[in-house]
Amino acid sequence: MTILNGKQIAAEIRSELKAQIATLLNQGKRAPKLGIVIVGHNPASETYVANKIKACAEVGIEAVKIAYEDTISEQELLAEVHKLNSDTSMDGFIVQLPLPKHIDEQTITSAIDYQKDVDGLTPENVGRAAKGLPCIVSATPRGIRELLSRYDITTDGKHIVVIGRSNIVGKPMATLLMQKHERGNATVTLCHSHTAHLKQICLSADIIIVAVGHPGLLTADMVSEGATIIDVGITRVEDPSTERGYRLAGDVDYEQVAPKCAYITPVPGGVGPMTIVSLLQNTLQAYSLNSTL
Ligand code: NAP
C-alpha cells in the first residue's frame, strides 16, 4: 500500500510555480494577483482563506483579501463581483463558500468572468469542461488529477466511482475523468445519497473518490483488494484530547481500508494541499489569459 502524499506533491508544485513566477518577474512582468472575497466569520472558511493567502505568498502570487460582514446584501456582493471582473489588475478571484443563507451562491458564482474564475465554478467553465474545451478546472478535481498523474496512476479504461455530486467536487471530477484525455478515458459512476447498492458499485471500482462529508462512510467491506482510494472529505470531529478540541476526519475508515488498497490518500495531507496548490496553478492560468499583462 502506498500513501499518496499530497502534502509533499503540493510542496513540489509550489517550488515549480515559484520558479515560473520568478522568471516572469525577471522578465520585467508583474506578479499574478488573486482576489479572495470572504463574507462573515465562518471559522473553517477563515482557516481556508488564511492557508490560501499563505500559499500565494510562498510562490509569489499577490493575494488580496476582500472581507465583508455577513450583513452584506446579494446586490452589494454582486456589485463587488462586477468590480473585480472589470479590474484589469486582478487576474483571478474567488468568492469563498459557503455564503450566508440570504445570498444565492449560484447567482454570485455565475456572475464571475469565466477567465477570472479560478474556482472553475461558472457555467461557462463547467460547460467548457464538459465539452472538453480549454477551461479553468475546479481546484479539487484538478488537484486529484494531478496527484494521480504524479504517482503515474492510470485512469484509462478504469472503473472510477465518484461518491458525491457537488458542483465543486463530485460533478467536475466525474466530468474530467470521462474526457478523452491522458488522465481521463475512465468509465465513471457518479453516486449520491439516492444511489442504490452503493457497496456493490464500489466493490467493482478500480478507483473510488469519495467527497461526502460523512466520516467513515467508506468501509473496508466496500473496497476490493488493490483499489485506489481518494478521500476528499474533511469534517471537524470533536476531540478533547487535542489542543484545538477537534481533529479532521475524512470519509474513509482509513485504518480498516488502507491495508486493502494499492494507493490511498490520508486526511489531512492528501487532497487538501492539492486543492490549494491547484488554486495557485489556476491563478497562473488566469494570469496568462489576462490580456493586460
Ligand atoms: P456537499 O455539497 O455537501 O455534497 C455532498 C454529496 O454527498 C452530495 O452529493 C450528497 O448527495 C452525497 N451524499 C450524502 N450522503 C451520502 C451517502 N450516504 N451516500 C452517498 N452519497 C451521499 O459536499 P462537498 O462540498 O463536495 O464536500 C464533500 C466533503 O469534501 C466535505 O467534507 C468537504 O469539507 C470536503 N471538501 C474537501 C476539499 C479538499 O480540498 N480536501 C475540497 C472541497 C470539499 P445528494 O446530492 O443526493 O445530497
mmCIF file of C-alpha atoms in Angstrom, residues 81 130 142 150 157 220 223 267 285 287 291:
data_model
loop_
_atom_site.group_PDB
_atom_site.id
_atom_site.type_symbol
_atom_site.label_atom_id
_atom_site.label_comp_id
_atom_site.label_asym_id
_atom_site.label_seq_id
_atom_site.Cartn_x
_atom_site.Cartn_y
_atom_site.Cartn_z
ATOM 1 C CA VAL A 81 -18.011 40.737 -8.315
ATOM 2 C CA ALA A 130 -17.979 19.058 -20.235
ATOM 3 C CA ARG A 142 -7.629 19.410 -10.816
ATOM 4 C CA ARG A 150 2.366 12.402 -10.371
ATOM 5 C CA GLY A 157 -10.188 2.083 -19.082
ATOM 6 C CA ALA A 220 -13.416 -1.942 4.192
ATOM 7 C CA VAL A 223 -13.456 -1.818 -1.213
ATOM 8 C CA VAL A 267 -6.653 13.108 5.830
ATOM 9 C CA GLN A 285 -3.529 30.186 -15.855
ATOM 10 C CA TYR A 287 -2.800 35.468 -15.406
ATOM 11 C CA SER A 291 -4.507 40.375 -21.980
#
